[in-house]
Amino acid sequence: MKLQAKVRDFFLDVFFPKICGHCGNSFRDGLSNVLCQSCFNQIEPYQSPSCGHCGVSLPPRAFEGVVQPRCEDCGDWPYYLDQTWSLGSYEGPLRLAHHAFKFDGMEHLKSAVAQKMLRHLPENFESGFEAIIPVPMSPEKERERGYNPAFLLGTEFSTALGIPVKPVLRKVRSTVAQRLLARDKRLQNQKGAFQVVAKEPILKALLIDDVFTTGATLEECAKVLKKAEAQWVGAVVWGRTPLYGSDRTEV
Ligand SMILES: [Zn+2]
Ligand SMILES: [Zn+2]
């Protein structure tokens, strides 16, 4: 770093210190302007056993012998999505890191976020995927943001796992941001929003997205992939929102 830049950074640190949004301490080295490195390091991954559909941690020993346990939210409903693995609960530092990555234009966080996910993938994580498929954004949204966080995570996973990224899903209908909708409206909001543009069917696919809320987006993606002959569709996500409880509404 040039001397001039060093001097500038020194004065910026002194007069405009960054304050960690989680611990409240000022910091110099962090992954973003809102989260210090120490809080990022303390992001807690979910422990096993976890829900086979959304990835949330389940109480230990409560599901002994159950092959694919489900949490209260996911219940025994049939799903197109076969399995999801989530790093952890979408709150605290995990949520702050995601906000910086997705909403504050900090695309350089892709590597730290993906590496953390990769480090905590369970030992029994599925293998044999033909493709990593990022959940697409609408072209207008992607132009506006300049990047698709799911695609960036997908490329990092691809390098680490040696599985090609195949962006075979297109968002063909604009949807309202899921976070702005009531839970029972979210599944409806995603219907018909995606299309598969692959020439050959992808039999075993791994979707990648940033957050699992109701799972409506991933479910719709899995549905169109299965209609295009996929046999098994799983997903990995950075975070899973805390459980809503068992108020699921059938759509
Ligand atoms: Zn902190
Ligand atoms: Zn679940």
PDB file of C-alpha atoms and ligand atoms in Angstrom:
ATOM      1  CA  MET A   1       0.000   0.000   0.000  1.00  0.00           C
ATOM      2  CA  LYS A   2       1.321   3.424  -0.877  1.00  0.00           C
ATOM      3  CA  LEU A   3       2.245   5.768   1.957  1.00  0.00           C
ATOM      4  CA  GLN A   4      -0.484   8.206   0.946  1.00  0.00           C
ATOM      5  CA  ALA A   5      -3.153   5.488   1.168  1.00  0.00           C
ATOM      6  CA  LYS A   6      -1.766   4.337   4.530  1.00  0.00           C
ATOM      7  CA  VAL A   7      -1.990   7.855   5.925  1.00  0.00           C
ATOM      8  CA  ARG A   8      -5.531   8.231   4.580  1.00  0.00           C
ATOM      9  CA  ASP A   9      -6.602   4.915   6.154  1.00  0.00           C
ATOM     10  CA  PHE A  10      -5.002   5.891   9.457  1.00  0.00           C
ATOM     11  CA  PHE A  11      -7.006   9.125   9.625  1.00  0.00           C
ATOM     12  CA  LEU A  12     -10.182   7.360   8.525  1.00  0.00           C
ATOM     13  CA  ASP A  13      -9.719   4.793  11.316  1.00  0.00           C
ATOM     14  CA  VAL A  14      -9.098   7.504  13.906  1.00  0.00           C
ATOM     15  CA  PHE A  15     -11.927   9.844  12.955  1.00  0.00           C
ATOM     16  CA  PHE A  16     -14.429   7.398  11.481  1.00  0.00           C
ATOM     17  CA  PRO A  17     -13.856   4.096  13.257  1.00  0.00           C
ATOM     18  CA  LYS A  18     -15.945   1.172  12.067  1.00  0.00           C
ATOM     19  CA  ILE A  19     -18.330  -0.070  14.724  1.00  0.00           C
ATOM     20  CA  CYS A  20     -19.275  -3.738  14.722  1.00  0.00           C
ATOM     21  CA  GLY A  21     -23.038  -4.124  14.436  1.00  0.00           C
ATOM     22  CA  HIS A  22     -22.914  -7.225  16.607  1.00  0.00           C
ATOM     23  CA  CYS A  23     -20.507  -6.618  19.507  1.00  0.00           C
ATOM     24  CA  GLY A  24     -20.484  -2.800  19.348  1.00  0.00           C
ATOM     25  CA  ASN A  25     -16.665  -2.572  19.445  1.00  0.00           C
ATOM     26  CA  SER A  26     -14.726  -0.427  17.017  1.00  0.00           C
ATOM     27  CA  PHE A  27     -12.512  -2.378  14.681  1.00  0.00           C
ATOM     28  CA  ARG A  28      -9.993  -1.986  11.903  1.00  0.00           C
ATOM     29  CA  ASP A  29      -9.930  -5.431  10.326  1.00  0.00           C
ATOM     30  CA  GLY A  30     -13.216  -6.867   9.355  1.00  0.00           C
ATOM     31  CA  LEU A  31     -14.962  -8.469   6.455  1.00  0.00           C
ATOM     32  CA  SER A  32     -17.265  -5.547   5.943  1.00  0.00           C
ATOM     33  CA  ASN A  33     -18.004  -2.157   7.440  1.00  0.00           C
ATOM     34  CA  VAL A  34     -20.514  -3.644   9.821  1.00  0.00           C
ATOM     35  CA  LEU A  35     -18.973  -6.793  11.253  1.00  0.00           C
ATOM     36  CA  CYS A  36     -15.632  -7.383  12.948  1.00  0.00           C
ATOM     37  CA  GLN A  37     -13.532 -10.428  12.145  1.00  0.00           C
ATOM     38  CA  SER A  38     -13.967 -11.867  15.615  1.00  0.00           C
ATOM     39  CA  CYS A  39     -17.787 -11.841  15.339  1.00  0.00           C
ATOM     40  CA  PHE A  40     -17.578 -13.374  11.869  1.00  0.00           C
ATOM     41  CA  ASN A  41     -15.405 -16.126  13.316  1.00  0.00           C
ATOM     42  CA  GLN A  42     -17.999 -16.747  16.009  1.00  0.00           C
ATOM     43  CA  ILE A  43     -20.827 -17.556  13.582  1.00  0.00           C
ATOM     44  CA  GLU A  44     -22.247 -20.772  14.937  1.00  0.00           C
ATOM     45  CA  PRO A  45     -22.958 -23.562  12.504  1.00  0.00           C
ATOM     46  CA  TYR A  46     -25.969 -25.786  13.059  1.00  0.00           C
ATOM     47  CA  GLN A  47     -25.263 -29.099  14.719  1.00  0.00           C
ATOM     48  CA  SER A  48     -26.478 -32.524  13.726  1.00  0.00           C
ATOM     49  CA  PRO A  49     -29.231 -33.806  13.690  1.00  0.00           C
ATOM     50  CA  SER A  50     -30.805 -31.320  11.347  1.00  0.00           C
ATOM     51  CA  CYS A  51     -34.045 -31.095   9.411  1.00  0.00           C
ATOM     52  CA  GLY A  52     -33.684 -32.833   6.053  1.00  0.00           C
ATOM     53  CA  HIS A  53     -35.757 -30.209   4.304  1.00  0.00           C
ATOM     54  CA  CYS A  54     -34.496 -26.870   5.650  1.00  0.00           C
ATOM     55  CA  GLY A  55     -31.329 -27.759   7.552  1.00  0.00           C
ATOM     56  CA  VAL A  56     -32.273 -26.308  10.943  1.00  0.00           C
ATOM     57  CA  SER A  57     -30.746 -28.029  14.006  1.00  0.00           C
ATOM     58  CA  LEU A  58     -33.049 -30.416  15.807  1.00  0.00           C
ATOM     59  CA  PRO A  59     -32.942 -31.431  19.468  1.00  0.00           C
ATOM     60  CA  PRO A  60     -30.299 -34.105  20.007  1.00  0.00           C
ATOM     61  CA  ARG A  61     -31.612 -37.651  20.470  1.00  0.00           C
ATOM     62  CA  ALA A  62     -35.203 -36.675  19.585  1.00  0.00           C
ATOM     63  CA  PHE A  63     -34.909 -38.197  16.126  1.00  0.00           C
ATOM     64  CA  GLU A  64     -32.779 -41.269  16.726  1.00  0.00           C
ATOM     65  CA  GLY A  65     -33.187 -43.789  13.945  1.00  0.00           C
ATOM     66  CA  VAL A  66     -35.137 -41.407  11.694  1.00  0.00           C
ATOM     67  CA  VAL A  67     -33.497 -41.324   8.271  1.00  0.00           C
ATOM     68  CA  GLN A  68     -34.606 -37.873   7.239  1.00  0.00           C
ATOM     69  CA  PRO A  69     -36.000 -36.004  10.248  1.00  0.00           C
ATOM     70  CA  ARG A  70     -38.128 -32.900   9.696  1.00  0.00           C
ATOM     71  CA  CYS A  71     -38.604 -29.839  11.859  1.00  0.00           C
ATOM     72  CA  GLU A  72     -42.008 -28.582  12.958  1.00  0.00           C
ATOM     73  CA  ASP A  73     -42.098 -26.002  10.172  1.00  0.00           C
ATOM     74  CA  CYS A  74     -41.394 -28.444   7.350  1.00  0.00           C
ATOM     75  CA  GLY A  75     -43.597 -31.240   8.723  1.00  0.00           C
ATOM     76  CA  ASP A  76     -44.353 -34.338   6.668  1.00  0.00           C
ATOM     77  CA  TRP A  77     -45.326 -32.513   3.507  1.00  0.00           C
ATOM     78  CA  PRO A  78     -44.162 -33.910   0.193  1.00  0.00           C
ATOM     79  CA  TYR A  79     -41.535 -31.700  -1.417  1.00  0.00           C
ATOM     80  CA  TYR A  80     -39.760 -31.542  -4.751  1.00  0.00           C
ATOM     81  CA  LEU A  81     -36.636 -30.385  -2.926  1.00  0.00           C
ATOM     82  CA  ASP A  82     -34.981 -33.509  -1.532  1.00  0.00           C
ATOM     83  CA  GLN A  83     -32.612 -31.992   0.990  1.00  0.00           C
ATOM     84  CA  THR A  84     -31.199 -28.676   2.166  1.00  0.00           C
ATOM     85  CA  TRP A  85     -28.080 -27.983   4.128  1.00  0.00           C
ATOM     86  CA  SER A  86     -27.884 -24.578   5.863  1.00  0.00           C
ATOM     87  CA  LEU A  87     -24.818 -23.226   7.618  1.00  0.00           C
ATOM     88  CA  GLY A  88     -26.703 -21.683  10.535  1.00  0.00           C
ATOM     89  CA  SER A  89     -29.513 -19.583  11.885  1.00  0.00           C
ATOM     90  CA  TYR A  90     -30.159 -16.365  10.004  1.00  0.00           C
ATOM     91  CA  GLU A  91     -29.578 -13.950  12.862  1.00  0.00           C
ATOM     92  CA  GLY A  92     -26.745 -12.136  14.629  1.00  0.00           C
ATOM     93  CA  PRO A  93     -23.390 -12.051  12.829  1.00  0.00           C
ATOM     94  CA  LEU A  94     -24.501 -14.539  10.163  1.00  0.00           C
ATOM     95  CA  ARG A  95     -27.303 -12.149   9.167  1.00  0.00           C
ATOM     96  CA  LEU A  96     -25.040  -9.084   9.283  1.00  0.00           C
ATOM     97  CA  ALA A  97     -22.464 -10.758   7.047  1.00  0.00           C
ATOM     98  CA  HIS A  98     -25.190 -11.696   4.583  1.00  0.00           C
ATOM     99  CA  HIS A  99     -26.593  -8.171   4.499  1.00  0.00           C
ATOM    100  CA  ALA A 100     -23.198  -6.750   3.671  1.00  0.00           C
ATOM    101  CA  PHE A 101     -22.699  -9.382   0.980  1.00  0.00           C
ATOM    102  CA  LYS A 102     -26.123  -9.082  -0.607  1.00  0.00           C
ATOM    103  CA  PHE A 103     -27.389  -5.579  -0.012  1.00  0.00           C
ATOM    104  CA  ASP A 104     -24.353  -3.372   0.568  1.00  0.00           C
ATOM    105  CA  GLY A 105     -22.499  -4.241  -2.612  1.00  0.00           C
ATOM    106  CA  MET A 106     -19.718  -6.177  -0.866  1.00  0.00           C
ATOM    107  CA  GLU A 107     -19.278  -8.912  -3.404  1.00  0.00           C
ATOM    108  CA  HIS A 108     -15.705  -9.500  -2.235  1.00  0.00           C
ATOM    109  CA  LEU A 109     -17.230 -11.302   0.786  1.00  0.00           C
ATOM    110  CA  LYS A 110     -18.057 -14.244  -1.475  1.00  0.00           C
ATOM    111  CA  SER A 111     -14.880 -16.101  -0.650  1.00  0.00           C
ATOM    112  CA  ALA A 112     -15.096 -15.753   3.156  1.00  0.00           C
ATOM    113  CA  VAL A 113     -18.778 -16.711   3.129  1.00  0.00           C
ATOM    114  CA  ALA A 114     -18.312 -19.702   0.827  1.00  0.00           C
ATOM    115  CA  GLN A 115     -15.203 -20.926   2.679  1.00  0.00           C
ATOM    116  CA  LYS A 116     -17.096 -20.882   5.949  1.00  0.00           C
ATOM    117  CA  MET A 117     -19.943 -22.876   4.398  1.00  0.00           C
ATOM    118  CA  LEU A 118     -17.530 -25.357   2.838  1.00  0.00           C
ATOM    119  CA  ARG A 119     -15.633 -25.857   6.101  1.00  0.00           C
ATOM    120  CA  HIS A 120     -18.787 -26.927   7.878  1.00  0.00           C
ATOM    121  CA  LEU A 121     -20.367 -29.159   5.260  1.00  0.00           C
ATOM    122  CA  PRO A 122     -21.351 -32.372   7.050  1.00  0.00           C
ATOM    123  CA  GLU A 123     -19.267 -35.471   6.463  1.00  0.00           C
ATOM    124  CA  ASN A 124     -22.220 -37.305   4.981  1.00  0.00           C
ATOM    125  CA  PHE A 125     -22.908 -34.499   2.509  1.00  0.00           C
ATOM    126  CA  GLU A 126     -24.319 -35.918  -0.714  1.00  0.00           C
ATOM    127  CA  SER A 127     -21.979 -36.381  -3.643  1.00  0.00           C
ATOM    128  CA  GLY A 128     -22.207 -37.164  -7.315  1.00  0.00           C
ATOM    129  CA  PHE A 129     -23.807 -33.880  -8.364  1.00  0.00           C
ATOM    130  CA  GLU A 130     -23.722 -33.150 -12.062  1.00  0.00           C
ATOM    131  CA  ALA A 131     -24.081 -29.432 -11.593  1.00  0.00           C
ATOM    132  CA  ILE A 132     -24.255 -26.576  -9.130  1.00  0.00           C
ATOM    133  CA  ILE A 133     -27.204 -24.393 -10.064  1.00  0.00           C
ATOM    134  CA  PRO A 134     -27.399 -20.904  -8.565  1.00  0.00           C
ATOM    135  CA  VAL A 135     -30.909 -19.610  -7.887  1.00  0.00           C
ATOM    136  CA  PRO A 136     -31.274 -16.820 -10.442  1.00  0.00           C
ATOM    137  CA  MET A 137     -32.383 -13.252  -9.896  1.00  0.00           C
ATOM    138  CA  SER A 138     -34.456 -11.356 -12.436  1.00  0.00           C
ATOM    139  CA  PRO A 139     -32.162  -9.790 -15.078  1.00  0.00           C
ATOM    140  CA  GLU A 140     -33.251  -6.275 -14.014  1.00  0.00           C
ATOM    141  CA  LYS A 141     -32.440  -6.949 -10.349  1.00  0.00           C
ATOM    142  CA  GLU A 142     -29.073  -8.428 -11.260  1.00  0.00           C
ATOM    143  CA  ARG A 143     -28.210  -5.419 -13.415  1.00  0.00           C
ATOM    144  CA  GLU A 144     -29.208  -3.118 -10.584  1.00  0.00           C
ATOM    145  CA  ARG A 145     -27.102  -4.978  -7.998  1.00  0.00           C
ATOM    146  CA  GLY A 146     -24.265  -5.775 -10.348  1.00  0.00           C
ATOM    147  CA  TYR A 147     -23.992  -9.397  -9.237  1.00  0.00           C
ATOM    148  CA  ASN A 148     -26.019 -12.383  -8.089  1.00  0.00           C
ATOM    149  CA  PRO A 149     -24.776 -13.507  -4.635  1.00  0.00           C
ATOM    150  CA  ALA A 150     -25.958 -17.083  -5.300  1.00  0.00           C
ATOM    151  CA  PHE A 151     -23.940 -17.245  -8.515  1.00  0.00           C
ATOM    152  CA  LEU A 152     -20.804 -15.974  -6.744  1.00  0.00           C
ATOM    153  CA  LEU A 153     -21.194 -18.616  -4.021  1.00  0.00           C
ATOM    154  CA  GLY A 154     -21.791 -21.209  -6.734  1.00  0.00           C
ATOM    155  CA  THR A 155     -18.492 -20.450  -8.449  1.00  0.00           C
ATOM    156  CA  GLU A 156     -16.628 -20.734  -5.132  1.00  0.00           C
ATOM    157  CA  PHE A 157     -18.284 -24.104  -4.443  1.00  0.00           C
ATOM    158  CA  SER A 158     -17.523 -25.220  -7.952  1.00  0.00           C
ATOM    159  CA  THR A 159     -13.800 -24.556  -7.531  1.00  0.00           C
ATOM    160  CA  ALA A 160     -13.697 -26.287  -4.159  1.00  0.00           C
ATOM    161  CA  LEU A 161     -15.817 -29.332  -5.022  1.00  0.00           C
ATOM    162  CA  GLY A 162     -14.898 -29.751  -8.680  1.00  0.00           C
ATOM    163  CA  ILE A 163     -18.515 -29.616  -9.830  1.00  0.00           C
ATOM    164  CA  PRO A 164     -19.383 -27.329 -12.755  1.00  0.00           C
ATOM    165  CA  VAL A 165     -21.712 -24.369 -12.304  1.00  0.00           C
ATOM    166  CA  LYS A 166     -24.552 -24.616 -14.791  1.00  0.00           C
ATOM    167  CA  PRO A 167     -26.826 -21.597 -14.686  1.00  0.00           C
ATOM    168  CA  VAL A 168     -29.698 -23.462 -16.333  1.00  0.00           C
ATOM    169  CA  LEU A 169     -32.479 -21.710 -14.463  1.00  0.00           C
ATOM    170  CA  ARG A 170     -33.956 -18.457 -15.738  1.00  0.00           C
ATOM    171  CA  LYS A 171     -36.194 -16.181 -13.804  1.00  0.00           C
ATOM    172  CA  VAL A 172     -38.991 -15.523 -16.260  1.00  0.00           C
ATOM    173  CA  ARG A 173     -41.409 -13.659 -14.093  1.00  0.00           C
ATOM    174  CA  SER A 174     -40.714 -10.892 -11.612  1.00  0.00           C
ATOM    175  CA  THR A 175     -41.686 -11.640  -8.046  1.00  0.00           C
ATOM    176  CA  VAL A 176     -42.163  -9.480  -5.015  1.00  0.00           C
ATOM    177  CA  ALA A 177     -39.166  -9.728  -2.622  1.00  0.00           C
ATOM    178  CA  GLN A 178     -40.014 -12.740  -0.460  1.00  0.00           C
ATOM    179  CA  ARG A 179     -39.022 -10.952   2.724  1.00  0.00           C
ATOM    180  CA  LEU A 180     -41.828  -8.423   2.147  1.00  0.00           C
ATOM    181  CA  LEU A 181     -44.551 -11.066   2.016  1.00  0.00           C
ATOM    182  CA  ALA A 182     -46.543 -12.934   4.624  1.00  0.00           C
ATOM    183  CA  ARG A 183     -45.546 -16.534   4.869  1.00  0.00           C
ATOM    184  CA  ASP A 184     -48.602 -18.019   3.146  1.00  0.00           C
ATOM    185  CA  LYS A 185     -48.144 -15.717   0.147  1.00  0.00           C
ATOM    186  CA  ARG A 186     -44.560 -16.755  -0.545  1.00  0.00           C
ATOM    187  CA  LEU A 187     -45.207 -20.083  -2.244  1.00  0.00           C
ATOM    188  CA  GLN A 188     -47.816 -18.461  -4.452  1.00  0.00           C
ATOM    189  CA  ASN A 189     -45.423 -15.625  -5.281  1.00  0.00           C
ATOM    190  CA  GLN A 190     -42.854 -18.024  -6.770  1.00  0.00           C
ATOM    191  CA  LYS A 191     -45.215 -20.103  -8.934  1.00  0.00           C
ATOM    192  CA  GLY A 192     -44.147 -20.081 -12.578  1.00  0.00           C
ATOM    193  CA  ALA A 193     -41.229 -17.753 -11.824  1.00  0.00           C
ATOM    194  CA  PHE A 194     -38.512 -20.087 -13.138  1.00  0.00           C
ATOM    195  CA  GLN A 195     -37.752 -21.965 -16.323  1.00  0.00           C
ATOM    196  CA  VAL A 196     -35.110 -24.579 -17.167  1.00  0.00           C
ATOM    197  CA  VAL A 197     -33.035 -23.775 -20.251  1.00  0.00           C
ATOM    198  CA  ALA A 198     -30.742 -26.849 -20.226  1.00  0.00           C
ATOM    199  CA  LYS A 199     -30.403 -28.875 -23.427  1.00  0.00           C
ATOM    200  CA  GLU A 200     -29.695 -32.103 -21.521  1.00  0.00           C
ATOM    201  CA  PRO A 201     -31.478 -33.102 -18.299  1.00  0.00           C
ATOM    202  CA  ILE A 202     -29.433 -32.758 -15.111  1.00  0.00           C
ATOM    203  CA  LEU A 203     -30.190 -35.849 -13.087  1.00  0.00           C
ATOM    204  CA  LYS A 204     -28.605 -34.841  -9.791  1.00  0.00           C
ATOM    205  CA  ALA A 205     -28.478 -31.123  -9.067  1.00  0.00           C
ATOM    206  CA  LEU A 206     -27.272 -28.952  -6.218  1.00  0.00           C
ATOM    207  CA  LEU A 207     -29.036 -25.608  -5.929  1.00  0.00           C
ATOM    208  CA  ILE A 208     -27.257 -22.794  -4.152  1.00  0.00           C
ATOM    209  CA  ASP A 209     -28.894 -19.744  -2.606  1.00  0.00           C
ATOM    210  CA  ASP A 210     -28.227 -17.368   0.234  1.00  0.00           C
ATOM    211  CA  VAL A 211     -31.186 -17.698   2.601  1.00  0.00           C
ATOM    212  CA  PHE A 212     -33.874 -20.305   3.282  1.00  0.00           C
ATOM    213  CA  THR A 213     -36.996 -18.672   4.683  1.00  0.00           C
ATOM    214  CA  THR A 214     -40.058 -20.723   3.780  1.00  0.00           C
ATOM    215  CA  GLY A 215     -38.109 -22.567   1.105  1.00  0.00           C
ATOM    216  CA  ALA A 216     -40.641 -21.418  -1.514  1.00  0.00           C
ATOM    217  CA  THR A 217     -38.002 -20.234  -3.991  1.00  0.00           C
ATOM    218  CA  LEU A 218     -35.892 -23.394  -3.714  1.00  0.00           C
ATOM    219  CA  GLU A 219     -39.012 -25.560  -3.892  1.00  0.00           C
ATOM    220  CA  GLU A 220     -40.133 -23.903  -7.128  1.00  0.00           C
ATOM    221  CA  CYS A 221     -36.633 -24.313  -8.600  1.00  0.00           C
ATOM    222  CA  ALA A 222     -36.581 -28.001  -7.595  1.00  0.00           C
ATOM    223  CA  LYS A 223     -40.028 -28.460  -9.125  1.00  0.00           C
ATOM    224  CA  VAL A 224     -39.057 -27.144 -12.567  1.00  0.00           C
ATOM    225  CA  LEU A 225     -35.807 -29.148 -12.519  1.00  0.00           C
ATOM    226  CA  LYS A 226     -37.723 -32.332 -11.710  1.00  0.00           C
ATOM    227  CA  LYS A 227     -40.195 -31.590 -14.478  1.00  0.00           C
ATOM    228  CA  ALA A 228     -37.102 -31.415 -16.691  1.00  0.00           C
ATOM    229  CA  GLU A 229     -36.199 -34.972 -15.573  1.00  0.00           C
ATOM    230  CA  ALA A 230     -33.986 -34.342 -12.547  1.00  0.00           C
ATOM    231  CA  GLN A 231     -34.068 -37.301 -10.152  1.00  0.00           C
ATOM    232  CA  TRP A 232     -32.621 -35.653  -7.062  1.00  0.00           C
ATOM    233  CA  VAL A 233     -32.358 -31.965  -6.189  1.00  0.00           C
ATOM    234  CA  GLY A 234     -30.629 -30.696  -3.066  1.00  0.00           C
ATOM    235  CA  ALA A 235     -29.636 -27.236  -1.901  1.00  0.00           C
ATOM    236  CA  VAL A 236     -27.033 -25.418   0.157  1.00  0.00           C
ATOM    237  CA  VAL A 237     -27.697 -22.044   1.755  1.00  0.00           C
ATOM    238  CA  TRP A 238     -25.837 -19.591   3.964  1.00  0.00           C
ATOM    239  CA  GLY A 239     -28.604 -19.202   6.541  1.00  0.00           C
ATOM    240  CA  ARG A 240     -32.020 -20.421   7.564  1.00  0.00           C
ATOM    241  CA  THR A 241     -34.423 -17.950   9.172  1.00  0.00           C
ATOM    242  CA  PRO A 242     -35.523 -18.909  12.702  1.00  0.00           C
ATOM    243  CA  LEU A 243     -38.554 -21.187  12.744  1.00  0.00           C
ATOM    244  CA  TYR A 244     -41.993 -19.700  12.364  1.00  0.00           C
ATOM    245  CA  GLY A 245     -43.763 -22.458  14.253  1.00  0.00           C
ATOM    246  CA  SER A 246     -46.304 -24.827  12.814  1.00  0.00           C
ATOM    247  CA  ASP A 247     -48.568 -22.295  11.107  1.00  0.00           C
ATOM    248  CA  ARG A 248     -47.855 -23.519   7.616  1.00  0.00           C
ATOM    249  CA  THR A 249     -50.564 -22.783   5.096  1.00  0.00           C
ATOM    250  CA  GLU A 250     -51.097 -25.204   2.234  1.00  0.00           C
ATOM    251  CA  VAL A 251     -50.925 -23.676  -1.233  1.00  0.00           C
TER     252      VAL A 251
HETATM  253 ZN    ZN B   1     -17.895  -7.696  16.546  1.00  0.00          ZN
HETATM  254 ZN    ZN B   2     -37.260 -27.931   8.468  1.00  0.00          ZN
END
